[in-house]
Coordinates of N, CA, C and O in Angstrom, one line a residue:
M1 N -25.6 -7.2 0.2 CA -24.5 -7.7 -0.3 C -24.7 -9.0 -0.6 O -25.0 -9.9 0.3
I2 N -23.8 -9.7 -1.6 CA -23.7 -10.7 -1.5 C -22.1 -11.6 -2.2 O -21.1 -10.4 -2.6
Q3 N -21.9 -12.5 -1.8 CA -20.4 -13.1 -1.9 C -20.5 -14.2 -3.0 O -21.2 -15.1 -2.9
I4 N -19.7 -14.1 -4.3 CA -19.9 -15.2 -5.3 C -18.4 -15.4 -4.9 O -17.3 -15.0 -5.1
N5 N -18.5 -17.1 -5.0 CA -16.9 -17.9 -4.7 C -16.8 -18.6 -6.2 O -17.8 -19.3 -6.5
L6 N -15.5 -18.2 -6.8 CA -15.3 -18.9 -8.1 C -14.1 -19.8 -7.5 O -13.6 -20.6 -8.4
A7 N -13.7 -20.1 -6.2 CA -12.7 -21.0 -5.8 C -12.9 -21.4 -4.5 O -13.5 -20.7 -3.6
R8 N -12.4 -22.3 -3.9 CA -12.3 -23.0 -2.7 C -11.2 -22.9 -1.8 O -10.2 -23.2 -2.6
Y9 N -10.9 -22.6 -0.6 CA -9.5 -22.5 0.0 C -9.9 -23.4 1.2 O -10.1 -23.0 2.3
P10 N -9.8 -24.9 1.5 CA -10.1 -25.7 2.5 C -8.6 -25.4 3.5 O -7.7 -25.2 3.0
S11 N -9.0 -25.2 4.9 CA -7.9 -25.0 5.8 C -7.9 -26.3 6.5 O -9.1 -27.1 6.6
G12 N -6.8 -26.7 7.0 CA -6.8 -27.4 8.4 C -6.6 -28.6 7.8 O -6.8 -29.2 6.8
S13 N -6.2 -29.6 8.8 CA -5.8 -31.0 8.1 C -6.9 -31.7 7.8 O -6.8 -32.8 6.9
L14 N -8.2 -31.5 8.2 CA -9.2 -32.2 7.7 C -10.0 -31.6 6.4 O -10.7 -32.0 6.2
A15 N -9.6 -30.3 6.2 CA -10.3 -29.6 4.9 C -11.6 -29.7 5.2 O -12.5 -29.7 4.1
R16 N -12.1 -29.2 6.4 CA -13.4 -29.1 6.9 C -13.9 -27.8 6.6 O -15.0 -27.7 6.7
T17 N -13.2 -26.8 6.5 CA -13.4 -25.3 6.8 C -13.0 -24.4 5.7 O -11.8 -24.8 5.5
D18 N -14.0 -23.7 5.6 CA -13.3 -22.9 4.1 C -13.1 -21.4 5.0 O -14.3 -20.8 4.9
P19 N -12.2 -20.8 5.0 CA -12.3 -19.5 5.8 C -12.7 -18.2 5.0 O -13.1 -17.6 5.5
F20 N -12.7 -18.6 4.1 CA -13.2 -17.3 2.9 C -14.7 -17.5 2.4 O -15.2 -16.7 1.4
T21 N -15.0 -18.4 2.8 CA -16.7 -18.5 2.1 C -17.7 -17.6 2.3 O -18.4 -17.3 1.6
E22 N -17.4 -17.2 3.5 CA -18.6 -16.1 3.9 C -17.8 -15.0 4.4 O -18.6 -14.4 5.5
E23 N -17.2 -13.9 3.6 CA -16.6 -12.9 4.0 C -17.7 -12.0 4.2 O -17.5 -10.9 5.0
T24 N -19.0 -11.9 3.4 CA -19.8 -10.9 3.6 C -20.5 -11.0 4.8 O -21.3 -9.8 5.4
G25 N -20.7 -12.2 5.7 CA -21.3 -12.2 7.3 C -20.3 -11.4 8.1 O -20.8 -10.6 8.8
R26 N -18.9 -11.1 7.8 CA -18.1 -10.4 8.6 C -18.6 -9.1 8.3 O -18.6 -8.4 9.1
I27 N -18.5 -8.5 6.9 CA -18.7 -7.3 6.5 C -19.7 -6.8 6.8 O -19.8 -5.4 7.6
A28 N -20.9 -7.5 6.5 CA -22.3 -7.0 7.2 C -22.3 -6.7 8.6 O -22.8 -5.8 9.1
A29 N -21.7 -7.6 9.6 CA -21.6 -7.6 10.7 C -21.0 -6.0 11.3 O -21.7 -5.2 12.0
L30 N -20.0 -6.0 10.3 CA -19.0 -4.8 10.9 C -19.8 -3.2 10.3 O -19.7 -2.3 11.2
T31 N -20.7 -3.5 9.2 CA -21.3 -2.2 8.6 C -22.8 -2.1 8.8 O -23.4 -1.1 8.1
H32 N -23.4 -3.2 9.6 CA -25.0 -3.0 9.6 C -25.5 -3.6 8.6 O -26.7 -2.8 8.3
G33 N -24.9 -4.3 7.4 CA -25.5 -4.6 6.1 C -26.2 -5.9 6.5 O -26.3 -6.2 7.4
H34 N -26.6 -6.2 5.4 CA -27.2 -7.5 5.2 C -26.3 -8.9 4.3 O -26.7 -8.6 2.9
D35 N -25.9 -9.8 4.7 CA -25.5 -10.8 3.8 C -26.8 -11.5 3.2 O -27.5 -12.3 3.8
L36 N -27.0 -11.0 2.1 CA -28.3 -11.8 1.2 C -28.1 -13.0 1.0 O -29.0 -14.0 0.7
G37 N -26.7 -13.4 0.9 CA -26.4 -14.9 0.6 C -26.2 -16.2 1.9 O -26.2 -17.1 2.1
N38 N -26.9 -15.5 3.1 CA -26.6 -16.2 4.2 C -28.0 -16.9 4.4 O -29.1 -16.3 4.6
F39 N -27.7 -18.6 4.5 CA -29.1 -19.2 4.4 C -29.8 -19.4 5.6 O -30.8 -19.9 5.8
E40 N -29.1 -19.1 7.0 CA -29.5 -19.0 8.2 C -31.0 -18.7 8.4 O -32.0 -18.9 9.2
G41 N -31.4 -17.4 7.4 CA -32.8 -17.0 7.3 C -33.8 -17.6 7.2 O -35.0 -17.5 7.5
S42 N -33.6 -18.8 6.8 CA -34.4 -19.7 6.4 C -34.7 -20.6 7.3 O -36.0 -21.2 7.2
F43 N -34.3 -20.5 8.6 CA -34.1 -21.7 9.7 C -35.2 -21.1 10.8 O -34.8 -19.6 11.2
P44 N -35.9 -21.7 11.6 CA -36.8 -20.8 12.4 C -36.1 -20.6 13.7 O -36.3 -19.8 14.4
F45 N -34.9 -21.4 13.9 CA -34.1 -21.0 15.2 C -33.3 -19.8 15.0 O -32.2 -19.3 15.8
S46 N -33.1 -19.4 13.7 CA -32.1 -18.3 13.6 C -32.6 -17.0 14.2 O -33.9 -16.5 14.3
L47 N -31.7 -15.9 14.3 CA -31.9 -14.9 15.0 C -32.6 -13.8 14.2 O -33.3 -13.0 14.7
F48 N -32.9 -14.2 12.7 CA -33.3 -13.2 12.2 C -34.2 -14.0 10.9 O -33.8 -15.3 10.8
R49 N -35.2 -13.6 10.2 CA -36.1 -14.6 9.6 C -36.4 -13.7 8.1 O -36.9 -13.1 8.5
N50 N -36.1 -14.5 7.1 CA -36.8 -13.8 5.9 C -38.1 -14.2 5.6 O -38.4 -15.5 5.8
R51 N -38.8 -13.3 5.6 CA -40.3 -13.3 5.1 C -40.5 -14.1 3.7 O -39.8 -13.7 2.8
A52 N -41.6 -15.1 3.8 CA -41.4 -15.7 2.4 C -41.5 -15.1 1.1 O -40.9 -15.2 0.1
D53 N -42.4 -14.0 1.0 CA -42.6 -13.1 -0.1 C -41.3 -12.1 -0.3 O -41.6 -11.7 -1.3
N54 N -40.5 -12.2 0.6 CA -39.2 -11.3 0.5 C -38.0 -11.7 0.8 O -36.8 -11.6 0.7
D55 N -38.1 -13.3 0.6 CA -36.6 -14.0 0.7 C -35.7 -14.0 -0.5 O -36.2 -14.0 -1.8
P56 N -34.5 -13.4 0.0 CA -33.6 -13.2 -1.2 C -33.4 -14.3 -2.0 O -33.3 -14.5 -3.4
F57 N -33.4 -15.6 -1.7 CA -32.8 -16.7 -2.1 C -34.2 -17.1 -3.3 O -33.8 -17.8 -4.4
R58 N -35.4 -16.9 -3.1 CA -36.4 -16.9 -4.1 C -36.0 -16.1 -5.4 O -36.5 -16.4 -6.5
Y59 N -35.4 -15.1 -5.4 CA -35.3 -14.0 -6.3 C -33.9 -14.3 -6.9 O -33.6 -13.9 -8.3
L60 N -32.7 -14.2 -5.9 CA -31.2 -14.3 -6.8 C -30.9 -15.8 -7.2 O -30.1 -15.7 -8.1
L61 N -31.3 -16.7 -6.6 CA -30.9 -17.9 -7.1 C -31.6 -18.5 -8.0 O -32.8 -18.4 -8.3
T62 N -31.0 -18.9 -9.4 CA -31.8 -19.8 -10.4 C -31.7 -21.3 -10.3 O -32.0 -22.0 -11.3
T63 N -30.5 -21.9 -9.5 CA -30.7 -23.1 -9.5 C -30.6 -23.7 -7.8 O -30.8 -22.8 -6.9
A64 N -31.2 -24.8 -7.4 CA -31.3 -25.1 -5.8 C -30.2 -25.0 -5.1 O -30.1 -25.4 -3.8
D65 N -28.9 -25.1 -5.9 CA -27.8 -25.5 -5.2 C -27.2 -24.4 -4.1 O -26.5 -24.3 -3.5
G66 N -27.9 -23.3 -4.2 CA -27.6 -22.1 -3.3 C -26.4 -21.6 -3.8 O -25.8 -21.6 -4.8
F67 N -25.7 -20.6 -3.0 CA -24.2 -19.8 -2.8 C -23.2 -20.7 -2.6 O -21.9 -20.4 -2.8
E68 N -23.6 -22.0 -2.3 CA -22.1 -22.8 -1.9 C -21.8 -23.2 -3.3 O -20.7 -24.0 -3.4
S69 N -22.5 -23.6 -4.4 CA -22.0 -23.8 -5.6 C -21.0 -23.1 -5.9 O -20.8 -21.7 -5.7
V70 N -20.0 -23.3 -7.0 CA -18.9 -22.6 -7.4 C -18.7 -22.7 -9.1 O -18.5 -23.9 -9.4
P71 N -19.4 -21.7 -9.6 CA -19.8 -20.5 -9.1 C -21.3 -20.5 -9.1 O -22.0 -21.5 -9.4
P72 N -22.0 -20.0 -8.1 CA -23.4 -20.1 -7.8 C -24.1 -19.7 -8.9 O -23.8 -18.7 -9.7
S73 N -25.5 -20.0 -9.3 CA -26.1 -19.4 -10.4 C -27.0 -18.3 -9.7 O -28.0 -18.7 -8.9
V74 N -26.5 -16.9 -9.9 CA -27.1 -15.9 -9.3 C -27.7 -14.7 -10.4 O -27.0 -14.7 -11.4
D75 N -28.7 -14.3 -10.3 CA -29.4 -13.3 -11.3 C -30.0 -12.2 -10.2 O -30.7 -11.8 -9.8
L76 N -28.9 -11.3 -10.4 CA -28.7 -9.8 -10.2 C -30.1 -9.0 -10.3 O -30.8 -8.3 -9.5
Q77 N -30.5 -9.2 -11.9 CA -31.7 -8.7 -12.4 C -32.9 -9.2 -11.9 O -34.0 -8.3 -11.7
A78 N -33.0 -10.1 -11.6 CA -34.4 -11.0 -11.0 C -34.2 -10.4 -9.6 O -35.5 -10.3 -9.5
Y79 N -33.5 -10.0 -8.9 CA -33.6 -9.8 -7.7 C -34.4 -8.2 -7.7 O -35.2 -8.3 -6.4
T80 N -34.2 -7.4 -8.4 CA -34.6 -6.2 -8.8 C -36.4 -6.4 -8.9 O -37.2 -5.4 -8.7
T81 N -36.8 -7.6 -9.1 CA -38.3 -7.4 -8.8 C -38.7 -7.7 -7.6 O -40.2 -7.5 -7.6
R82 N -38.1 -8.0 -6.4 CA -38.7 -8.1 -5.3 C -38.9 -6.7 -4.6 O -38.0 -5.7 -5.2
P83 N -39.7 -6.5 -3.9 CA -39.6 -5.6 -3.2 C -38.5 -4.8 -2.3 O -37.9 -5.4 -1.8
G84 N -37.8 -3.8 -2.8 CA -36.6 -3.2 -2.4 C -35.6 -3.9 -2.8 O -34.2 -4.1 -2.1
G85 N -35.7 -4.6 -4.0 CA -34.6 -5.5 -4.3 C -33.3 -4.9 -4.9 O -33.3 -4.9 -6.1
E86 N -32.4 -4.9 -4.0 CA -31.1 -4.1 -4.8 C -29.8 -4.6 -3.9 O -29.9 -5.0 -2.8
V87 N -29.2 -5.3 -5.0 CA -27.8 -5.9 -4.1 C -26.9 -4.7 -4.6 O -26.3 -4.6 -5.6
D88 N -26.5 -3.8 -3.2 CA -25.8 -2.9 -3.6 C -24.2 -3.2 -3.9 O -23.4 -2.7 -4.6
F89 N -23.8 -4.7 -3.2 CA -22.3 -4.6 -3.1 C -22.4 -6.1 -3.6 O -22.9 -7.2 -3.1
V90 N -21.3 -6.7 -4.3 CA -21.0 -8.2 -4.6 C -19.8 -8.4 -4.5 O -18.6 -7.7 -5.1
I91 N -19.2 -9.0 -3.5 CA -17.8 -9.5 -3.3 C -17.8 -10.9 -4.0 O -18.1 -11.6 -4.3
V92 N -16.2 -10.7 -5.0 CA -16.1 -12.1 -6.0 C -14.9 -12.4 -5.5 O -13.9 -11.7 -5.4
F93 N -14.9 -13.7 -5.0 CA -13.8 -14.3 -4.3 C -13.1 -15.4 -5.2 O -14.0 -16.4 -5.6
G94 N -11.9 -15.8 -5.5 CA -11.1 -16.6 -6.0 C -10.7 -16.5 -7.4 O -10.7 -17.4 -8.2
T95 N -11.1 -15.3 -7.9 CA -11.1 -15.1 -9.5 C -9.6 -15.6 -9.8 O -9.3 -16.7 -10.9
S96 N -8.7 -15.1 -8.9 CA -7.0 -15.7 -9.7 C -6.8 -17.0 -9.6 O -5.9 -17.4 -10.0
A97 N -7.7 -17.7 -8.5 CA -7.5 -19.1 -8.4 C -8.4 -19.9 -9.1 O -8.5 -21.1 -8.9
A98 N -9.4 -19.3 -9.9 CA -10.9 -20.4 -10.4 C -10.4 -21.2 -11.4 O -9.3 -21.0 -12.4
A99 N -10.5 -22.5 -11.5 CA -10.4 -23.1 -12.6 C -11.2 -22.3 -14.0 O -12.0 -21.9 -14.0
A100 N -10.5 -22.9 -15.0 CA -11.1 -22.6 -16.5 C -12.3 -22.6 -16.6 O -13.3 -21.6 -17.1
S101 N -12.6 -24.0 -16.3 CA -14.2 -24.4 -16.4 C -15.1 -23.4 -15.6 O -16.4 -23.4 -16.0
T102 N -14.6 -23.0 -14.6 CA -15.5 -22.2 -13.7 C -15.7 -20.8 -14.3 O -16.8 -20.0 -14.7
L103 N -14.7 -20.1 -15.0 CA -14.6 -18.8 -15.7 C -15.5 -19.1 -17.1 O -15.9 -18.0 -17.4
A104 N -15.5 -20.2 -17.5 CA -16.4 -20.5 -18.8 C -17.4 -20.9 -18.6 O -18.3 -20.8 -19.6
S105 N -17.8 -21.1 -17.2 CA -19.2 -21.5 -16.9 C -20.7 -20.4 -17.5 O -20.1 -19.2 -17.3
T106 N -21.7 -20.9 -17.9 CA -22.8 -20.1 -17.8 C -23.0 -19.2 -16.7 O -23.4 -18.0 -17.0
A107 N -22.8 -19.7 -15.7 CA -23.2 -18.8 -14.4 C -22.4 -17.9 -14.0 O -22.8 -16.5 -13.9
W108 N -21.2 -18.1 -14.3 CA -20.5 -16.8 -14.1 C -20.5 -15.8 -15.4 O -20.4 -14.9 -15.4
S109 N -20.5 -16.6 -16.7 CA -20.8 -15.4 -17.9 C -21.9 -14.7 -17.6 O -21.8 -13.5 -17.8
T110 N -23.0 -15.1 -17.2 CA -24.1 -14.4 -17.0 C -23.9 -13.2 -15.7 O -24.3 -12.4 -16.0
L111 N -23.5 -13.6 -14.6 CA -23.3 -12.9 -13.8 C -22.1 -11.8 -13.8 O -22.3 -10.4 -13.4
S112 N -21.1 -12.0 -14.4 CA -20.2 -11.2 -14.9 C -20.7 -10.2 -15.9 O -20.5 -8.7 -15.8
A113 N -21.5 -10.5 -16.9 CA -22.4 -9.8 -17.6 C -23.2 -8.3 -17.0 O -22.9 -7.6 -17.1
Q114 N -23.6 -9.1 -15.9 CA -24.8 -8.5 -14.9 C -23.6 -7.3 -14.0 O -23.9 -6.2 -14.0
L115 N -22.8 -7.6 -13.6 CA -21.8 -6.7 -13.0 C -21.0 -6.0 -14.0 O -21.2 -4.9 -13.4
A116 N -20.9 -6.2 -15.1 CA -20.3 -5.4 -16.2 C -21.4 -4.2 -16.8 O -21.1 -3.2 -16.8
D117 N -22.4 -4.8 -16.5 CA -23.6 -3.6 -16.9 C -23.9 -2.8 -15.9 O -24.3 -1.4 -16.1
G118 N -24.0 -3.2 -14.5 CA -24.9 -2.5 -13.5 C -23.9 -2.0 -12.2 O -24.5 -1.6 -11.3
Y119 N -22.5 -2.2 -12.2 CA -21.6 -2.5 -11.3 C -20.4 -1.8 -11.6 O -20.3 -1.8 -12.9
R120 N -19.8 -1.7 -10.5 CA -18.2 -1.1 -10.8 C -17.3 -1.6 -9.8 O -17.9 -2.1 -8.6
L121 N -16.2 -1.9 -10.1 CA -15.4 -2.2 -9.2 C -15.0 -1.3 -8.5 O -14.3 -0.1 -8.8
V122 N -14.9 -1.5 -7.3 CA -14.4 -0.5 -6.0 C -13.1 -0.8 -5.3 O -12.5 0.1 -4.3
A123 N -12.8 -2.0 -5.4 CA -11.8 -2.6 -4.5 C -11.2 -3.9 -4.8 O -12.2 -4.8 -5.5
G124 N -10.1 -4.3 -4.5 CA -9.5 -5.4 -4.8 C -8.3 -5.9 -4.3 O -7.5 -5.0 -3.8
S125 N -8.2 -7.3 -3.8 CA -6.8 -7.6 -3.2 C -5.5 -7.2 -4.0 O -5.9 -7.8 -5.4
S126 N -4.4 -7.4 -3.7 CA -3.3 -7.2 -4.5 C -3.1 -8.3 -5.7 O -2.5 -8.4 -6.2
G127 N -3.3 -9.7 -5.1 CA -3.4 -10.8 -5.8 C -4.6 -11.2 -6.5 O -4.5 -12.2 -7.2
G128 N -5.6 -10.6 -6.5 CA -6.7 -11.0 -7.3 C -7.6 -11.9 -6.5 O -8.2 -12.3 -7.5
L129 N -7.3 -12.1 -5.5 CA -8.1 -13.2 -4.9 C -9.6 -12.7 -4.6 O -10.4 -13.4 -4.9
A130 N -9.5 -11.1 -4.2 CA -10.8 -11.0 -3.8 C -11.2 -9.5 -4.6 O -10.0 -8.6 -4.6
T131 N -12.3 -9.2 -5.3 CA -12.8 -7.9 -5.8 C -14.2 -7.5 -5.1 O -14.9 -8.4 -4.9
V132 N -14.3 -6.3 -5.1 CA -15.6 -5.9 -4.7 C -16.2 -4.8 -5.6 O -15.3 -4.0 -5.9
Y133 N -17.3 -5.1 -6.0 CA -18.2 -4.6 -6.8 C -19.2 -3.6 -6.4 O -20.0 -4.1 -5.4
E134 N -19.6 -2.7 -6.5 CA -20.9 -1.7 -6.2 C -22.0 -1.2 -7.4 O -21.2 -1.2 -8.1
R135 N -22.7 -1.4 -6.9 CA -23.8 -1.0 -7.9 C -23.9 0.5 -8.2 O -24.0 1.2 -7.4
T136 N -23.9 0.7 -9.5 CA -23.6 2.0 -9.8 C -25.3 2.9 -9.7 O -26.4 2.1 -10.0
G137 N -25.4 4.1 -9.4 CA -26.3 5.1 -9.2 C -27.1 4.5 -7.8 O -28.4 5.2 -8.1
S138 N -26.7 3.9 -7.0 CA -27.8 3.7 -5.6 C -27.1 4.5 -4.3 O -25.8 5.3 -4.5
P139 N -27.9 4.9 -3.6 CA -27.5 6.0 -2.5 C -26.4 5.2 -1.3 O -25.2 5.9 -1.1
A140 N -26.5 3.7 -1.5 CA -25.2 3.1 -0.9 C -23.6 3.4 -1.6 O -22.8 3.7 -1.2
A141 N -23.8 3.6 -3.3 CA -22.9 3.7 -4.1 C -22.3 5.1 -3.8 O -20.8 5.2 -3.5
A142 N -22.9 6.1 -3.5 CA -22.7 7.4 -3.5 C -22.4 7.5 -2.3 O -20.8 8.2 -2.0
A143 N -22.7 7.1 -1.1 CA -22.3 7.1 0.4 C -20.5 6.3 0.2 O -19.6 6.9 0.8
G144 N -20.4 5.2 -0.6 CA -19.2 4.4 -0.6 C -18.3 5.3 -1.3 O -17.1 5.7 -1.0
A145 N -18.7 6.0 -2.5 CA -17.5 7.1 -3.1 C -17.1 7.8 -2.2 O -16.0 8.7 -2.3
A146 N -18.2 8.6 -1.4 CA -17.8 9.6 -0.5 C -16.8 9.2 0.5 O -15.7 9.8 0.7
L147 N -17.2 7.7 0.9 CA -15.9 7.4 2.0 C -14.8 7.2 1.5 O -13.6 7.2 1.9
R148 N -14.5 6.6 0.3 CA -13.5 6.1 -0.5 C -12.6 7.5 -0.8 O -11.4 7.5 -0.8
A149 N -13.2 8.6 -1.0 CA -12.4 10.0 -1.4 C -12.0 10.3 -0.1 O -11.0 11.1 -0.4
A150 N -12.5 10.3 0.8 CA -12.2 10.8 1.9 C -10.7 10.1 2.4 O -10.3 10.6 3.6
T151 N -10.4 9.2 1.8 CA -9.0 8.2 2.5 C -8.2 8.1 1.2 O -8.4 8.1 0.3
S152 N -6.6 7.7 1.7 CA -5.9 7.7 0.6 C -5.4 6.3 0.7 O -4.3 5.8 -0.1
A153 N -6.0 5.4 1.6 CA -5.5 4.2 1.6 C -6.0 3.3 0.2 O -7.0 3.3 -0.5
P154 N -4.8 2.6 -0.3 CA -4.6 2.0 -1.7 C -5.9 0.9 -1.7 O -6.2 0.7 -3.0
A155 N -6.3 0.3 -0.7 CA -7.3 -0.5 -0.8 C -8.4 0.0 -1.5 O -9.3 -0.5 -1.7
C156 N -8.6 1.4 -1.2 CA -9.9 2.2 -1.2 C -9.9 2.7 -2.7 O -10.9 3.1 -3.6
H157 N -8.8 2.6 -3.4 CA -8.5 2.9 -4.7 C -7.8 1.9 -5.6 O -6.6 2.1 -6.1
P158 N -8.5 0.9 -6.2 CA -8.1 -0.3 -6.7 C -7.7 0.2 -8.4 O -8.2 1.0 -8.8
N159 N -6.6 -0.2 -8.6 CA -6.6 -0.3 -9.9 C -7.1 -1.5 -10.9 O -6.6 -2.8 -11.0
P160 N -8.2 -0.9 -11.7 CA -8.9 -2.2 -12.5 C -8.3 -2.6 -13.2 O -7.3 -2.5 -14.3

């Protein structure tokens, strides 16, 4: 899974922390998933390490700015060329608060077209601040659909 940030929400008086920057890290920890946007796998002191030939950053990012850019330049299609290259879930954060220039950017246009082509909306916050897309036709998507069908929670059945 990856997270795409379209806006930032600094918190605290010094505005040094953005509490919503990496929700995928929390979700990955809860679901035993892999946050592909986590740059810590690039450092030798990290608990895990991405192999150079399989490093998600090498395939996903089209610019050196990384996932910290708003919006980041991400190519989901290019990622499929790597061994086992499937991004099953994409969290898009900040759509309702995004600047018009962000929503008109080439990076967001490219990514939103890829989401429209190979993903479906599966969850969203009531104010539109966060949405979750899942890749269609994947085993993870089938498992997710089964779990959503088993609950009546409104968060599991968004109104697209």
